Tab-separated table of C-alpha atoms in Angstrom:
chain	number	residue	atom	x	y	z
A	1	MET	CA	0.000	0.000	0.000
A	2	ILE	CA	1.374	3.387	-1.043
A	3	LYS	CA	1.203	6.015	1.674
A	4	GLN	CA	-0.125	9.415	0.649
A	5	SER	CA	2.237	12.321	1.109
A	6	LYS	CA	1.356	14.546	4.041
A	7	LYS	CA	3.300	17.479	2.641
A	8	ASN	CA	0.281	19.185	1.083
A	9	SER	CA	-2.436	17.734	3.331
A	10	ARG	CA	-1.784	19.897	6.366
A	11	ASP	CA	-4.669	22.217	7.212
A	12	PHE	CA	-4.100	25.934	7.003
A	13	VAL	CA	-4.172	27.198	10.590
A	14	PHE	CA	-5.156	30.839	10.221
A	15	ASN	CA	-4.485	31.818	13.822
A	16	ALA	CA	-0.866	30.733	13.488
A	17	TYR	CA	-0.200	33.838	11.384
A	18	SER	CA	0.002	37.516	12.206
A	19	GLN	CA	-3.004	39.735	11.559
A	20	ARG	CA	-3.559	43.437	11.146
A	21	LYS	CA	-6.577	45.658	10.608
A	22	ILE	CA	-6.850	47.378	7.236
A	23	ALA	CA	-9.359	49.396	5.221
A	24	ILE	CA	-10.111	48.390	1.628
A	25	LYS	CA	-11.420	50.808	-1.004
A	26	PHE	CA	-13.181	49.146	-3.939
A	27	SER	CA	-15.644	49.713	-6.775
A	28	TYR	CA	-18.428	47.510	-8.112
A	29	ALA	CA	-21.096	47.449	-10.813
A	30	GLY	CA	-24.367	47.331	-8.899
A	31	TRP	CA	-26.463	45.831	-11.706
A	32	ALA	CA	-24.520	42.549	-11.393
A	33	TYR	CA	-25.348	42.049	-7.687
A	34	ASN	CA	-28.210	41.662	-5.257
A	35	GLY	CA	-26.980	44.648	-3.269
A	36	LEU	CA	-23.893	45.156	-1.131
A	37	ALA	CA	-24.770	43.410	2.140
A	38	ALA	CA	-24.350	39.654	2.527
A	39	GLN	CA	-27.664	37.910	3.228
A	40	GLY	CA	-28.479	34.992	5.486
A	41	THR	CA	-30.756	33.505	2.829
A	42	PRO	CA	-30.202	32.681	-0.876
A	43	THR	CA	-30.528	35.632	-3.283
A	44	PRO	CA	-31.237	35.701	-7.051
A	45	LEU	CA	-27.857	37.356	-7.650
A	46	PRO	CA	-24.695	37.222	-5.527
A	47	THR	CA	-24.050	40.045	-3.057
A	48	VAL	CA	-20.950	42.236	-3.212
A	49	GLU	CA	-19.886	41.523	0.363
A	50	GLN	CA	-20.175	37.760	0.020
A	51	THR	CA	-18.204	37.811	-3.236
A	52	LEU	CA	-15.476	39.905	-1.610
A	53	TRP	CA	-15.422	37.672	1.486
A	54	ASP	CA	-15.106	34.550	-0.657
A	55	ALA	CA	-12.092	36.089	-2.426
A	56	LEU	CA	-10.520	37.032	0.914
A	57	ALA	CA	-11.050	33.471	2.151
A	58	LYS	CA	-9.719	31.882	-1.030
A	59	GLY	CA	-6.630	34.082	-0.788
A	60	ARG	CA	-6.310	32.995	2.862
A	61	LEU	CA	-6.464	36.559	4.071
A	62	VAL	CA	-9.403	35.733	6.366
A	63	ASP	CA	-10.440	32.551	8.146
A	64	SER	CA	-13.049	30.915	5.915
A	65	THR	CA	-14.557	29.089	8.921
A	66	LYS	CA	-15.341	32.332	10.736
A	67	SER	CA	-17.971	35.057	10.277
A	68	PHE	CA	-17.857	38.683	9.140
A	69	GLU	CA	-18.246	39.745	12.766
A	70	SER	CA	-15.272	37.691	13.898
A	71	ALA	CA	-13.099	39.580	11.395
A	72	GLY	CA	-14.255	42.939	12.780
A	73	TRP	CA	-16.000	43.743	9.477
A	74	SER	CA	-17.495	47.231	9.032
A	75	ARG	CA	-18.773	48.968	5.889
A	76	CYS	CA	-19.052	52.657	5.061
A	77	GLY	CA	-22.469	52.654	3.394
A	78	ARG	CA	-24.942	49.955	2.438
A	79	THR	CA	-26.124	50.070	-1.172
A	80	ASP	CA	-29.113	48.176	-2.558
A	81	LYS	CA	-29.565	46.040	-5.644
A	82	GLY	CA	-28.639	47.932	-8.805
A	83	VAL	CA	-26.678	50.690	-7.032
A	84	SER	CA	-22.975	50.919	-7.919
A	85	SER	CA	-19.974	52.362	-6.133
A	86	ALA	CA	-16.737	54.001	-7.227
A	87	GLY	CA	-15.300	54.279	-3.710
A	88	GLN	CA	-16.904	51.958	-1.148
A	89	VAL	CA	-14.825	51.237	1.974
A	90	VAL	CA	-14.802	48.274	4.352
A	91	ALA	CA	-12.480	47.553	7.277
A	92	LEU	CA	-11.487	44.196	8.752
A	93	TRP	CA	-8.663	42.100	10.218
A	94	VAL	CA	-6.616	40.183	7.638
A	95	ARG	CA	-3.586	37.903	7.602
A	96	SER	CA	-0.432	40.001	7.433
A	97	ALA	CA	3.253	39.667	6.707
A	98	TYR	CA	3.911	41.531	9.953
A	99	THR	CA	4.627	39.921	13.310
A	100	PRO	CA	2.699	41.079	16.385
A	101	GLU	CA	5.547	43.511	16.981
A	102	ASN	CA	4.629	45.082	13.639
A	103	LYS	CA	7.820	43.861	11.948
A	104	PRO	CA	7.767	41.498	8.960
A	105	SER	CA	9.550	38.230	9.674
A	106	SER	CA	9.177	36.568	6.282
A	107	ILE	CA	7.572	36.815	2.857
A	108	GLU	CA	5.018	34.083	2.121
A	109	ALA	CA	3.123	33.151	-1.023
A	110	PHE	CA	-0.574	33.900	-0.600
A	111	LYS	CA	-1.457	30.329	-1.623
A	112	GLY	CA	-0.269	28.954	1.703
A	113	PRO	CA	2.387	28.939	4.404
A	114	SER	CA	5.938	29.040	3.143
A	115	GLN	CA	8.562	26.501	4.168
A	116	ALA	CA	11.328	29.025	3.610
A	117	LYS	CA	13.347	30.360	6.489
A	118	PRO	CA	12.655	33.943	7.618
A	119	ILE	CA	14.354	36.517	5.405
A	120	LYS	CA	16.481	39.133	7.113
A	121	LEU	CA	15.373	42.607	6.089
A	122	THR	CA	16.809	46.075	6.461
A	123	LYS	CA	14.832	48.714	8.348
A	124	ASP	CA	13.738	50.300	5.047
A	125	GLN	CA	12.484	46.937	3.794
A	126	GLN	CA	10.693	46.277	7.069
A	127	ALA	CA	8.779	49.520	6.628
A	128	LEU	CA	7.509	48.472	3.209
A	129	VAL	CA	6.935	44.717	3.125
A	130	GLU	CA	3.339	43.505	3.157
A	131	TYR	CA	1.251	41.139	1.099
A	132	ASN	CA	0.104	42.592	-2.208
A	133	PHE	CA	-3.551	42.796	-1.237
A	134	LEU	CA	-4.612	44.362	-4.539
A	135	GLN	CA	-2.954	41.704	-6.668
A	136	ILE	CA	-4.256	38.874	-4.510
A	137	LEU	CA	-7.867	40.049	-4.425
A	138	ASN	CA	-8.193	41.375	-7.987
A	139	SER	CA	-6.866	38.054	-9.300
A	140	LEU	CA	-9.683	36.256	-7.454
A	141	LEU	CA	-12.550	38.713	-7.925
A	142	PRO	CA	-14.805	39.055	-11.008
A	143	PRO	CA	-14.236	42.129	-13.230
A	144	THR	CA	-17.383	43.741	-11.768
A	145	ILE	CA	-15.564	44.259	-8.438
A	146	ARG	CA	-12.166	45.991	-8.368
A	147	ILE	CA	-9.968	46.721	-5.361
A	148	LEU	CA	-8.647	50.287	-5.728
A	149	ALA	CA	-6.460	50.715	-2.634
A	150	TRP	CA	-5.833	49.584	0.940
A	151	SER	CA	-4.716	51.366	4.081
A	152	PRO	CA	-3.439	50.314	7.501
A	153	VAL	CA	-5.814	51.544	10.227
A	154	LYS	CA	-6.020	51.626	14.008
A	155	ASN	CA	-7.657	48.703	15.798
A	156	SER	CA	-10.567	50.975	16.758
A	157	PHE	CA	-11.253	52.132	13.173
A	158	ASP	CA	-14.845	51.627	11.977
A	159	ALA	CA	-15.613	52.229	8.291
A	160	ARG	CA	-19.162	53.323	9.086
A	161	PHE	CA	-18.844	55.510	12.150
A	162	ASP	CA	-15.464	57.055	11.243
A	163	CYS	CA	-16.734	58.193	7.831
A	164	LYS	CA	-17.171	61.980	7.772
A	165	GLU	CA	-19.075	62.298	4.495
A	166	ARG	CA	-20.656	60.254	1.717
A	167	HIS	CA	-20.754	61.533	-1.859
A	168	TYR	CA	-23.461	60.146	-4.169
A	169	LYS	CA	-23.805	60.755	-7.908
A	170	TYR	CA	-26.950	60.238	-9.972
A	171	TYR	CA	-26.787	60.356	-13.798
A	172	PHE	CA	-29.690	61.440	-16.001
A	173	ASP	CA	-30.479	62.725	-19.486
A	174	ILE	CA	-32.412	65.992	-19.960
A	175	LYS	CA	-33.146	65.562	-23.685
A	176	GLU	CA	-36.652	65.437	-25.070
A	177	SER	CA	-38.176	61.947	-25.098
A	178	PRO	CA	-41.085	60.394	-26.992
A	179	LEU	CA	-42.496	59.601	-23.570
A	180	GLY	CA	-41.980	62.876	-21.746
A	181	PRO	CA	-40.738	66.461	-21.673
A	182	GLY	CA	-37.174	67.581	-21.227
A	183	LEU	CA	-35.901	68.544	-17.790
A	184	ASP	CA	-35.234	72.133	-16.708
A	185	ILE	CA	-31.803	72.184	-15.039
A	186	HIS	CA	-32.408	75.671	-13.623
A	187	LEU	CA	-35.483	74.481	-11.712
A	188	MET	CA	-33.684	71.368	-10.478
A	189	ASN	CA	-30.765	73.462	-9.215
A	190	GLY	CA	-33.239	75.680	-7.382
A	191	ALA	CA	-34.684	72.624	-5.643
A	192	LEU	CA	-31.203	71.386	-4.729
A	193	GLU	CA	-30.466	74.698	-3.018
A	194	LEU	CA	-33.417	74.088	-0.686
A	195	ILE	CA	-32.168	70.575	0.123
A	196	LYS	CA	-28.829	71.836	1.441
A	197	GLY	CA	-28.402	72.000	5.206
A	198	GLU	CA	-29.935	69.966	8.018
A	199	HIS	CA	-33.559	68.967	7.571
A	200	ASP	CA	-36.066	66.280	8.475
A	201	PHE	CA	-36.009	63.970	5.428
A	202	ARG	CA	-38.689	61.468	6.524
A	203	ASN	CA	-40.696	62.236	3.362
A	204	PHE	CA	-37.622	61.631	1.211
A	205	CYS	CA	-36.886	58.070	2.315
A	206	LYS	CA	-38.326	54.630	2.897
A	207	VAL	CA	-38.787	53.779	6.570
A	208	ASP	CA	-36.999	50.565	7.515
A	209	ALA	CA	-38.948	49.566	10.615
A	210	SER	CA	-36.438	46.882	11.594
A	211	LYS	CA	-33.969	49.665	12.460
A	212	GLN	CA	-36.478	51.599	14.585
A	213	ILE	CA	-35.098	54.972	13.505
A	214	LYS	CA	-36.624	57.916	15.333
A	215	ASN	CA	-34.387	60.740	14.152
A	216	PHE	CA	-34.832	61.583	10.457
A	217	HIS	CA	-32.697	64.708	10.484
A	218	ARG	CA	-29.741	64.540	8.096
A	219	ARG	CA	-27.347	67.182	6.799
A	220	ILE	CA	-26.686	67.719	3.079
A	221	ASN	CA	-23.362	69.564	2.951
A	222	ASP	CA	-23.516	70.332	-0.760
A	223	ALA	CA	-25.664	69.585	-3.806
A	224	TRP	CA	-25.156	70.530	-7.446
A	225	ILE	CA	-25.509	69.314	-11.054
A	226	ASP	CA	-22.528	68.617	-13.321
A	227	PRO	CA	-22.951	69.113	-17.090
A	228	PRO	CA	-22.296	66.168	-19.443
A	229	GLU	CA	-18.722	65.096	-20.078
A	230	ALA	CA	-17.385	64.950	-23.617
A	231	GLY	CA	-19.110	62.248	-25.633
A	232	SER	CA	-22.008	61.853	-23.176
A	233	ASN	CA	-25.512	63.305	-22.867
A	234	LEU	CA	-25.783	62.524	-19.159
A	235	HIS	CA	-25.930	65.231	-16.503
A	236	CYS	CA	-25.015	64.300	-12.929
A	237	VAL	CA	-26.622	65.286	-9.615
A	238	ASN	CA	-24.089	65.356	-6.761
A	239	LEU	CA	-25.172	64.975	-3.132
A	240	ARG	CA	-22.654	65.187	-0.299
A	241	GLY	CA	-23.764	64.537	3.267
A	242	SER	CA	-22.648	63.090	6.566
A	243	ALA	CA	-25.161	60.240	6.355
A	244	PHE	CA	-28.207	59.242	4.311
A	245	LEU	CA	-31.470	57.504	5.129
A	246	TYR	CA	-32.736	54.374	3.407
A	247	HIS	CA	-33.456	55.237	-0.276
A	248	GLN	CA	-33.000	58.957	0.473
A	249	VAL	CA	-31.097	59.766	-2.728
A	250	ARG	CA	-33.564	57.939	-4.985
A	251	CYS	CA	-36.521	59.712	-3.329
A	252	ILE	CA	-34.811	63.099	-3.689
A	253	MET	CA	-34.192	62.360	-7.374
A	254	ALA	CA	-37.837	61.373	-7.919
A	255	VAL	CA	-39.014	64.741	-6.589
A	256	LEU	CA	-36.288	66.577	-8.541
A	257	PHE	CA	-37.585	64.981	-11.730
A	258	LEU	CA	-41.112	66.185	-10.924
A	259	VAL	CA	-39.730	69.706	-10.459
A	260	GLY	CA	-37.535	69.514	-13.552
A	261	CYS	CA	-40.393	68.539	-15.850
A	262	GLY	CA	-42.693	71.222	-14.426
A	263	ARG	CA	-45.131	68.970	-12.542
A	264	GLU	CA	-44.198	70.402	-9.122
A	265	LYS	CA	-42.935	73.806	-8.036
A	266	VAL	CA	-39.481	74.226	-6.506
A	267	GLU	CA	-41.143	74.993	-3.157
A	268	ILE	CA	-42.412	71.386	-2.910
A	269	ILE	CA	-39.032	70.622	-1.301
A	270	ASN	CA	-39.834	72.903	1.655
A	271	ASP	CA	-43.373	71.509	1.854
A	272	LEU	CA	-42.175	67.906	2.151
A	273	MET	CA	-39.643	68.852	4.832
A	274	ARG	CA	-42.304	70.630	6.913
A	275	VAL	CA	-43.333	67.826	9.284
A	276	LYS	CA	-44.410	70.188	12.069
A	277	PRO	CA	-46.456	73.438	11.994
A	278	ASP	CA	-44.450	76.510	11.015
A	279	ASP	CA	-44.355	78.971	13.924
A	280	LYS	CA	-44.104	81.967	11.585
A	281	ASP	CA	-46.893	80.845	9.250
A	282	PRO	CA	-49.220	78.156	10.709
A	283	SER	CA	-51.245	78.160	7.484
A	284	LEU	CA	-48.480	76.350	5.584
A	285	PRO	CA	-49.201	72.636	4.927
A	286	VAL	CA	-47.789	70.046	7.346
A	287	VAL	CA	-46.775	66.703	5.800
A	288	GLU	CA	-46.368	64.084	8.555
A	289	GLY	CA	-46.926	61.037	6.333
A	290	LYS	CA	-45.017	60.587	3.070
A	291	PRO	CA	-47.141	61.146	-0.080
A	292	LEU	CA	-47.158	58.056	-2.281
A	293	TYR	CA	-44.757	58.420	-5.218
A	294	ASP	CA	-42.393	56.194	-7.182
A	295	MET	CA	-38.677	56.280	-6.379
A	296	ALA	CA	-36.139	57.037	-9.087
A	297	ASN	CA	-34.491	54.090	-10.818
A	298	ASP	CA	-31.567	52.469	-8.987
A	299	LEU	CA	-29.264	51.902	-11.976
A	300	PRO	CA	-27.939	55.494	-12.435
A	301	LEU	CA	-27.045	55.834	-8.719
A	302	CYS	CA	-23.417	55.579	-7.600
A	303	LEU	CA	-21.758	55.905	-4.189
A	304	TYR	CA	-18.871	57.922	-5.571
A	305	ASP	CA	-16.735	58.503	-2.497
A	306	CYS	CA	-16.476	57.945	1.255
A	307	VAL	CA	-14.564	60.717	3.008
A	308	PHE	CA	-12.516	60.163	6.180
A	309	ASP	CA	-10.159	62.174	8.339
A	310	GLU	CA	-6.959	62.139	6.287
A	311	ARG	CA	-4.979	61.328	9.432
A	312	SER	CA	-6.801	58.007	9.896
A	313	LEU	CA	-6.045	56.552	6.448
A	314	SER	CA	-3.039	56.238	4.161
A	315	TRP	CA	-4.212	54.684	0.890
A	316	ARG	CA	-1.764	52.427	-0.994
A	317	THR	CA	-2.191	50.849	-4.395
A	318	GLN	CA	0.544	48.179	-4.249
A	319	ALA	CA	2.496	46.318	-1.607
A	320	GLY	CA	5.266	48.628	-0.481
A	321	ASP	CA	3.842	51.676	-2.244
A	322	GLU	CA	3.957	55.121	-0.798
A	323	PRO	CA	0.468	56.407	0.068
A	324	THR	CA	-1.558	57.505	-2.967
A	325	ASP	CA	-2.120	61.219	-3.372
A	326	GLU	CA	-5.511	62.897	-3.782
A	327	VAL	CA	-5.076	63.331	-7.548
A	328	GLU	CA	-4.438	59.613	-8.097
A	329	ASP	CA	-7.331	58.660	-5.831
A	330	ARG	CA	-9.717	60.959	-7.731
A	331	ARG	CA	-8.462	59.593	-11.064
A	332	GLN	CA	-9.288	56.031	-10.040
A	333	ARG	CA	-12.772	56.938	-8.851
A	334	THR	CA	-13.410	59.063	-11.962
A	335	ASN	CA	-12.417	56.164	-14.232
A	336	THR	CA	-14.808	53.874	-12.351
A	337	SER	CA	-17.558	56.482	-12.515
A	338	LYS	CA	-16.962	56.908	-16.261
A	339	ALA	CA	-17.329	53.155	-16.750
A	340	ILE	CA	-20.720	53.357	-15.016
A	341	VAL	CA	-21.756	56.226	-17.301
A	342	ASP	CA	-20.668	54.242	-20.370
A	343	GLN	CA	-22.735	51.280	-19.219
A	344	LEU	CA	-25.752	53.526	-18.583
A	345	TYR	CA	-25.407	55.060	-22.028
A	346	GLU	CA	-25.339	51.599	-23.617
A	347	LEU	CA	-28.414	50.546	-21.642
A	348	GLU	CA	-30.132	53.803	-22.630
A	349	LEU	CA	-29.610	53.018	-26.305
A	350	GLN	CA	-30.914	49.477	-25.814
A	351	SER	CA	-33.955	50.852	-23.993
A	352	ALA	CA	-34.629	53.382	-26.758
A	353	MET	CA	-34.463	50.600	-29.367
A	354	LEU	CA	-36.895	48.490	-27.331
A	355	LYS	CA	-39.363	51.375	-26.918
A	356	ASN	CA	-39.191	52.037	-30.660
A	357	ALA	CA	-39.994	48.387	-31.356
A	358	LEU	CA	-42.902	48.427	-28.890
A	359	SER	CA	-44.296	51.608	-30.463
A	360	GLN	CA	-44.769	49.680	-33.695
A	361	ILE	CA	-46.960	47.174	-31.859
A	362	LYS	CA	-48.904	49.305	-29.356
A	363	PRO	CA	-49.343	53.089	-29.575
A	364	ILE	CA	-47.742	54.961	-26.675
A	365	ASP	CA	-50.077	57.056	-24.526
A	366	THR	CA	-48.968	60.630	-25.280
A	367	ARG	CA	-51.996	62.516	-24.033
A	368	PRO	CA	-50.770	66.032	-23.243
A	369	VAL	CA	-51.005	68.030	-20.049
A	370	GLY	CA	-50.992	71.606	-21.320
A	371	ASP	CA	-48.349	71.479	-24.041
A	372	LYS	CA	-46.370	68.546	-22.547
A	373	VAL	CA	-46.668	64.791	-22.784
A	374	ASN	CA	-47.938	63.324	-19.500
A	375	ALA	CA	-44.980	61.094	-18.614
A	376	ILE	CA	-42.809	61.513	-15.525
A	377	PRO	CA	-39.121	60.509	-15.797
A	378	LEU	CA	-37.716	58.159	-13.143
A	379	GLY	CA	-34.114	57.962	-14.377
A	380	GLY	CA	-32.437	55.194	-16.368
A	381	ASN	CA	-34.791	55.950	-19.293
A	382	ASN	CA	-37.800	54.832	-17.222
A	383	PHE	CA	-41.095	56.754	-17.035
A	384	VAL	CA	-44.422	56.745	-15.232
A	385	ILE	CA	-47.368	57.389	-17.548
A	386	SER	CA	-50.806	58.402	-16.271
A	387	SER	CA	-53.849	60.191	-17.644
A	388	LYS	CA	-53.463	63.006	-15.133
A	389	HIS	CA	-50.734	64.187	-12.787
A	390	LEU	CA	-51.883	64.424	-9.171
A	391	PRO	CA	-49.833	66.966	-7.147
A	392	LEU	CA	-47.834	65.432	-4.314
A	393	LEU	CA	-49.645	67.331	-1.573
A	394	GLU	CA	-53.000	66.015	-2.847
A	395	ARG	CA	-51.939	62.363	-2.937
A	396	GLU	CA	-52.723	59.624	-0.457
A	397	ARG	CA	-50.137	59.517	2.328
A	398	GLY	CA	-48.486	56.595	4.002
A	399	ASP	CA	-48.336	55.982	7.729
A	400	THR	CA	-46.026	58.139	9.833
A	401	PRO	CA	-42.677	56.628	10.956
A	402	ASP	CA	-44.045	56.312	14.527
A	403	VAL	CA	-46.930	54.152	13.324
A	404	ILE	CA	-44.686	52.040	11.080
A	405	ASN	CA	-42.165	51.483	13.888
A	406	ALA	CA	-44.868	50.578	16.432
A	407	ARG	CA	-46.479	48.085	14.040
A	408	TRP	CA	-43.120	46.345	13.551
A	409	ARG	CA	-42.390	46.238	17.298
A	410	ASP	CA	-45.726	44.483	17.843
A	411	SER	CA	-44.999	41.898	15.135
A	412	GLU	CA	-43.542	38.480	15.951
A	413	LYS	CA	-40.260	39.405	14.288
A	414	GLY	CA	-40.069	42.623	16.257
A	415	LYS	CA	-40.722	40.851	19.548
A	416	ARG	CA	-37.991	38.304	18.809
A	417	ARG	CA	-35.545	41.054	17.919
A	418	SER	CA	-36.238	42.998	21.113
A	419	LYS	CA	-35.403	39.932	23.186
A	420	LYS	CA	-32.011	39.560	21.493
A	421	SER	CA	-30.856	43.143	21.753
A	422	THR	CA	-32.051	46.354	23.350
A	423	SER	CA	-28.858	48.371	23.216
A	424	ALA	CA	-28.193	48.775	19.487
A	425	SER	CA	-31.023	51.208	18.616
A	426	GLU	CA	-28.992	54.368	19.228
A	427	LYS	CA	-26.256	53.313	16.810
A	428	MET	CA	-28.871	52.335	14.248
A	429	ASP	CA	-30.248	55.880	14.505
A	430	ILE	CA	-27.573	57.187	12.125
A	431	SER	CA	-28.028	54.492	9.509
A	432	ASP	CA	-26.496	55.001	6.088
A	433	ALA	CA	-28.204	52.780	3.546
A	434	GLU	CA	-29.052	53.834	0.018
């Protein structure tokens, strides 16, 4: 009987190796995934986090037998199905070439532990040596997810709570359409001016009762529209804020489209943010429950950047690299953002071809309102068509957040959740999930 060699049969003992906490900046094409967050149940498409975790485990940078929590995993912002990112950030503990004393003792192949003796290094080499995280992960990830940079971080670093600002971009076309009027950029800019600052955005989001959020105040630091780049017809709305509510950007865009096509006045922004009586003018309408309206399409939305205190991060693009400068970092994110625009433009052309084919089969409803076709744009070349536009303030309204939260607490799922944890609600109160 021939004995099998034990040379390659030894299990990889992850805890036998040094670890360090790092932040990873990466981009992904949202249309290829079932959202960012890993799910406990099967999903129609893979999730970004699970795909990234699987690559980390295959590269033996994390222990494949452990959970996200055991690796100290934190994310900057949760994005839903269809939403892309040019600069998402996660933080976690990974296997490192450094010893616990923060000095590299040897260089190992990422495929497994090396049998080579430790290599003596100079002080300069010790300062630079680390696994090539970008090469390892990008060789294992699909093209729809790209690692842009990594940074060493303190043990206490949290990608979510240490993030100072999120920057979202939303791309849209203002040109005339067979299904609707063009968009007035001047009116949309006027509405964006009213959005700036700290406001109650409960009527510009979807209430996620499982998080039991009570505070719907968020601050928009800046908001503006970029004109199309060369070779593109797509304008871009930019929203920069400390944190965003669930679906906040898509709801803001839906109302902006109503303003841009003349269905709502610019002042509708102030009306929707007035959730309590105005002391100066009690006659102004109070909107406690969100009027029913469709959200903007998810495909043109991109989490462009996550901003941190520059002292907490030092982005590197290769093992041993000096930290990347701001110009290089912006170039990488711009290239990713451009790829998203190119994909949107291609999908727009496909959509236009499909609508043209359908128009040959069934006439499109183009009944006018005044001198405009009654179709409301929703982004991504999608429209809502109705015989008559009903102003937002005259529409049926959903339940208030208090009612929605109370109903969930009284449900079986809510009762089970309350038994497991009663201390996490305050942290959940500054949720960032688009």
